[in-house]
PDB file of C-alpha atoms in Angstrom:
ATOM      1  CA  UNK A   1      65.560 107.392  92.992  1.00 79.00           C
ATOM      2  CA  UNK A   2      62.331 109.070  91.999  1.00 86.00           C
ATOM      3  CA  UNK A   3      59.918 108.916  94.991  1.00 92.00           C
ATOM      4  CA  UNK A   4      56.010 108.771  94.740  1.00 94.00           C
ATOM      5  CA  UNK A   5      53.743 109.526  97.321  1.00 96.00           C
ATOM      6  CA  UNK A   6      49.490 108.649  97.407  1.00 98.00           C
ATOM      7  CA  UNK A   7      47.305 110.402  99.070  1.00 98.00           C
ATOM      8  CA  UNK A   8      43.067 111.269  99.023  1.00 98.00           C
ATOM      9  CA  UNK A   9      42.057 107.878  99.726  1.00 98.00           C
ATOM     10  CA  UNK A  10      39.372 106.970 102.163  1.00 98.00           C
ATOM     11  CA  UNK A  11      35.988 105.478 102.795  1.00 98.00           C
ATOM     12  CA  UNK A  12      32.996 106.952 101.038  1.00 98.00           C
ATOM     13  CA  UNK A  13      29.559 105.013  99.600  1.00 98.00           C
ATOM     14  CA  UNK A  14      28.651 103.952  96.196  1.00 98.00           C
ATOM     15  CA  UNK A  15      28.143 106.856  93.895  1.00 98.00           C
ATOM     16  CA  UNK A  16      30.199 108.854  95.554  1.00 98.00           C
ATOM     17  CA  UNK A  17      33.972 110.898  94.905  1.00 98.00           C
ATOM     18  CA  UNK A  18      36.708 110.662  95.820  1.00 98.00           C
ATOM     19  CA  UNK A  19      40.607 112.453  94.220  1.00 98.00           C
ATOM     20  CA  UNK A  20      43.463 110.705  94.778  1.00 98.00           C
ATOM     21  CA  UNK A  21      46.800 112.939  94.545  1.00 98.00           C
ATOM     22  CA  UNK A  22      50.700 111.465  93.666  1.00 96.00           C
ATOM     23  CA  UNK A  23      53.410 113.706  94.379  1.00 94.00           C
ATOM     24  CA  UNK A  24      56.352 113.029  92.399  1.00 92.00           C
ATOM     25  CA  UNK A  25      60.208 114.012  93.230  1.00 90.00           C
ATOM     26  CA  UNK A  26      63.437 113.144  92.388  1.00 82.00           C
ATOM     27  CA  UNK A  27      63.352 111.799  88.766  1.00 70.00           C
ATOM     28  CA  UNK A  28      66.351 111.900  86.509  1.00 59.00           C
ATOM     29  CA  UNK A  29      64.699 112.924  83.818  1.00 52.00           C
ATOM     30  CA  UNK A  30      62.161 115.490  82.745  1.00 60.00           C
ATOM     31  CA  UNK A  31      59.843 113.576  80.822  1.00 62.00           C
ATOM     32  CA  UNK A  32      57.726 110.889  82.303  1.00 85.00           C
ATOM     33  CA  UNK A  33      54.367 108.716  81.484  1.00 93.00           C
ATOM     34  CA  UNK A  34      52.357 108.084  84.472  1.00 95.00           C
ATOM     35  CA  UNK A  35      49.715 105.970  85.538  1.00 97.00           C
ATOM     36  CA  UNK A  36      47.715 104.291  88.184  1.00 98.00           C
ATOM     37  CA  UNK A  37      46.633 101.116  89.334  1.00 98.00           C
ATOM     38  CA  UNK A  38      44.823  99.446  91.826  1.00 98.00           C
ATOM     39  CA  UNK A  39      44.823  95.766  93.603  1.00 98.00           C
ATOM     40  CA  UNK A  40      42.049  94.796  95.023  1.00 98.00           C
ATOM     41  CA  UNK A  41      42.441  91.783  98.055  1.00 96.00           C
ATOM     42  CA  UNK A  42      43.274  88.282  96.166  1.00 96.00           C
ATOM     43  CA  UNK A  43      43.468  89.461  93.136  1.00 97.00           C
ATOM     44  CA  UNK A  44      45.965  90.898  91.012  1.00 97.00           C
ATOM     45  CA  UNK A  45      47.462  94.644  89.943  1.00 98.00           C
ATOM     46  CA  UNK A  46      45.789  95.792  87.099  1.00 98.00           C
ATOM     47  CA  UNK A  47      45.553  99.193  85.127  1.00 98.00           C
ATOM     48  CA  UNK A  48      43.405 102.261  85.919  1.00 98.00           C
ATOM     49  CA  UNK A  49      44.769 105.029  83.704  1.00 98.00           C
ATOM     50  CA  UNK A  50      47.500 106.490  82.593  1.00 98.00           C
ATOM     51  CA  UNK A  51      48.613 109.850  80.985  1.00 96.00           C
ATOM     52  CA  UNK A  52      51.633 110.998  78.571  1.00 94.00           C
ATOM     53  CA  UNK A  53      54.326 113.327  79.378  1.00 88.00           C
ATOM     54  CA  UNK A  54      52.682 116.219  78.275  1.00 86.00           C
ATOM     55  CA  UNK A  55      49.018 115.729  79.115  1.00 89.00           C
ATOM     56  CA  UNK A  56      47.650 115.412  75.488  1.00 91.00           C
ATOM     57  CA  UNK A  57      47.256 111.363  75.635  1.00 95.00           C
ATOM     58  CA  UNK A  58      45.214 109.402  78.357  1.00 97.00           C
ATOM     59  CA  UNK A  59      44.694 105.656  78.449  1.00 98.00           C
ATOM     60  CA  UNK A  60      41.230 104.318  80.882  1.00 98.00           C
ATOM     61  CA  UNK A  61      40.490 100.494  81.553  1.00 98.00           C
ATOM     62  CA  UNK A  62      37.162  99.818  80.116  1.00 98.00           C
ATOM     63  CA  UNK A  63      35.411  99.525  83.772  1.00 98.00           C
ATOM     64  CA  UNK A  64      36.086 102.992  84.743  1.00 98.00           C
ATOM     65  CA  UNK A  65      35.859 104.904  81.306  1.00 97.00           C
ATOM     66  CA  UNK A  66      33.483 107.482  82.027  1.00 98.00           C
ATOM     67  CA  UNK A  67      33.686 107.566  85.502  1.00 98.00           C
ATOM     68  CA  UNK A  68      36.724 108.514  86.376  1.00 98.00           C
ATOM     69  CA  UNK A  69      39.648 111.154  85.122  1.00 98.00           C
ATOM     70  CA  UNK A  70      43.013 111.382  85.202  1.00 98.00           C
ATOM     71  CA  UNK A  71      45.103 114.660  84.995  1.00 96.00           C
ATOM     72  CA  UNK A  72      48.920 115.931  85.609  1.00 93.00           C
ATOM     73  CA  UNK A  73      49.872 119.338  86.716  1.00 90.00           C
ATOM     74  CA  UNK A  74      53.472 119.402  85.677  1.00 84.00           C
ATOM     75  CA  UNK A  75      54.056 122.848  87.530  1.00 86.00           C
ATOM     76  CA  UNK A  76      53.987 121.346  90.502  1.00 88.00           C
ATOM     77  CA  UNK A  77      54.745 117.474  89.605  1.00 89.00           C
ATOM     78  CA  UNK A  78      51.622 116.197  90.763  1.00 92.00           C
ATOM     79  CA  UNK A  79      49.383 113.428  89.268  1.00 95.00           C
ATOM     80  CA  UNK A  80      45.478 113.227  90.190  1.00 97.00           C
ATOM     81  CA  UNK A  81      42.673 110.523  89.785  1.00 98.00           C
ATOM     82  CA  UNK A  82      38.950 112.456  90.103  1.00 98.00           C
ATOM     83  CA  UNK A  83      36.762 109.129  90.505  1.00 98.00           C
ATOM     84  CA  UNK A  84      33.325 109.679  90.407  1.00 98.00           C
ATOM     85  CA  UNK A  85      29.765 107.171  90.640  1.00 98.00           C
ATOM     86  CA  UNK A  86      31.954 105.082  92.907  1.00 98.00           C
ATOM     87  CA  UNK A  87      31.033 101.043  92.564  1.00 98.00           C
ATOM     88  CA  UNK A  88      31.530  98.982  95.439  1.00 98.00           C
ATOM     89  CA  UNK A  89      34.181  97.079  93.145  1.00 98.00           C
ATOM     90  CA  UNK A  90      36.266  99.717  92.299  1.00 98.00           C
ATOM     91  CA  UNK A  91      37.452  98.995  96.087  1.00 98.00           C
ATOM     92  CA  UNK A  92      41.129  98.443  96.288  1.00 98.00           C
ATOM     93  CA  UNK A  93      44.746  99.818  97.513  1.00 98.00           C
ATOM     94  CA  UNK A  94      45.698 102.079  94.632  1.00 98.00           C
ATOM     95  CA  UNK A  95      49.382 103.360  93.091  1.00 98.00           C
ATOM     96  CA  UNK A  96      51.116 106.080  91.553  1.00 97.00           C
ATOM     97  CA  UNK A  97      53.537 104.597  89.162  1.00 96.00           C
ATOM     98  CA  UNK A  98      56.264 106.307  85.981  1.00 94.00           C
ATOM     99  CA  UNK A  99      58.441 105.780  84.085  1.00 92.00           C
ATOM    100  CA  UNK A 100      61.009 107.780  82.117  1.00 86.00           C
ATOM    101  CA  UNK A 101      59.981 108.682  78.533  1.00 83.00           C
ATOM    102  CA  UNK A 102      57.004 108.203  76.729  1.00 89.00           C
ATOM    103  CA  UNK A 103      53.870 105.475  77.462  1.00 92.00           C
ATOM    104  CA  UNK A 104      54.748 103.669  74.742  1.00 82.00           C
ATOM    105  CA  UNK A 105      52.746 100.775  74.084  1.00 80.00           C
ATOM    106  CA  UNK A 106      51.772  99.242  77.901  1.00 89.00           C
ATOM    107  CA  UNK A 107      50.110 102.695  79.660  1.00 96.00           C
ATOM    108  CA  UNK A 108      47.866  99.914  81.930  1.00 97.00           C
ATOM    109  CA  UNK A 109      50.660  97.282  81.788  1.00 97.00           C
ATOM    110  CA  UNK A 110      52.474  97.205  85.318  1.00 97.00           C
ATOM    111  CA  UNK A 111      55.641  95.995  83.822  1.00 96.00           C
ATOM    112  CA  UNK A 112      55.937  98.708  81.814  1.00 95.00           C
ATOM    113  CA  UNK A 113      56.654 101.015  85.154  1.00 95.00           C
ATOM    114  CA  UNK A 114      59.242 101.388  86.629  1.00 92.00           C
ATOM    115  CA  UNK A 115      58.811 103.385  89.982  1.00 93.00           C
ATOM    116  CA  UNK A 116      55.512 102.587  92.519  1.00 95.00           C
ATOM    117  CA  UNK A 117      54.146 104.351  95.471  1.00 97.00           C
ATOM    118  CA  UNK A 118      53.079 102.332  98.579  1.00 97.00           C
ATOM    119  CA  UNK A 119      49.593 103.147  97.620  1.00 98.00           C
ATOM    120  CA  UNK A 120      46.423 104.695  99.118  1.00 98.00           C
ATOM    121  CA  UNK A 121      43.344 102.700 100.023  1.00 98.00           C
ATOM    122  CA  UNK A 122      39.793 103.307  98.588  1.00 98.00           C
ATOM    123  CA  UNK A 123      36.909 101.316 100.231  1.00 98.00           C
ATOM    124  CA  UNK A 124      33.409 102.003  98.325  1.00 98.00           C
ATOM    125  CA  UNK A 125      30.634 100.541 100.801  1.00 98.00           C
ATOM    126  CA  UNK A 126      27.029  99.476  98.863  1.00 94.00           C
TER     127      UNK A 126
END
C-alpha cells in the first residue's frame, strides 16, 4: 500500500557525492521510521541509516558514520541520503524502506521494515 520510489543514483569516482532521494506515498498512517540500505553483488542487505518519525533520532552503520547523512522533509514526504568521500565499497543497489510507528529497536535491521523500494544503483569507481 505505501509506495517508495529511489532516485539520484549513478556513477561517480572515489571521493566524490552523490544524494539519493525516496519519495514516499500512500501510507496508512502518519508516523513512520525510515531507513536505507544497500546490497552490494553476492553479498547480503545490510543497514545504512535510518531516521525517526520526527527527524530528532538518526541511526549510521559504523562504515559510513561521518561520511554520509541522512535527512526527511516531512512537508513533502521525501527521504534523502547526502553521501560524501565516496569509497569504491560503498558500491551497491540501494533502498528506501518504513515502517509504521517508531524505529524501535532494529533502525539497520531489514526485518524490522516493512515496505522497500526497487532501489537505485551507486557505482564508486577507484
Amino acid at each position: 500500500q505505501v509506495q517508495l520510489v529511489e532516485s539520484g543514483g549513478g556513477s561517480v569516482q572515489a571521493g566524490g557525492s552523490l544524494r539519493l532521494s525516496c519519495a514516499a506515498s500512500g501510507y496508512d498512517y502518519n508516523a513512520r521510521c525510515m531507513g536505507w540500505f544497500r546490497q552490494a553483488a553476492g553479498k547480503e542487505r545490510e543497514g545504512v541509516a535510518a531516521i525517526s518519525t520526527g527527524g530528532g533520532g538518526t541511526w549510521y552503520a559504523g562504515s559510513v558514520k561521518g561520511r554520509f547523512t541522512i535527512s526527511r522533509d516531512n512537508a513533502k514526504d521525501t527521504l534523502y541520503l547526502q553521501m560524501n568521500s565516496l569509497k569504491p565499497e560503498d558500491t551497491a543497489m540501494y533502498y528506501c524502506a518504513a515502517v509504521t510507528g517508531g524505529c524501535g529497536l532494529g533502525p539497520l535491521t531489514v526485518s524490522w521494515y516493512r515496505y522497500w523500494g526497487q532501489g537505485t544503483q551507486v557505482t564508486v569507481s577507484s
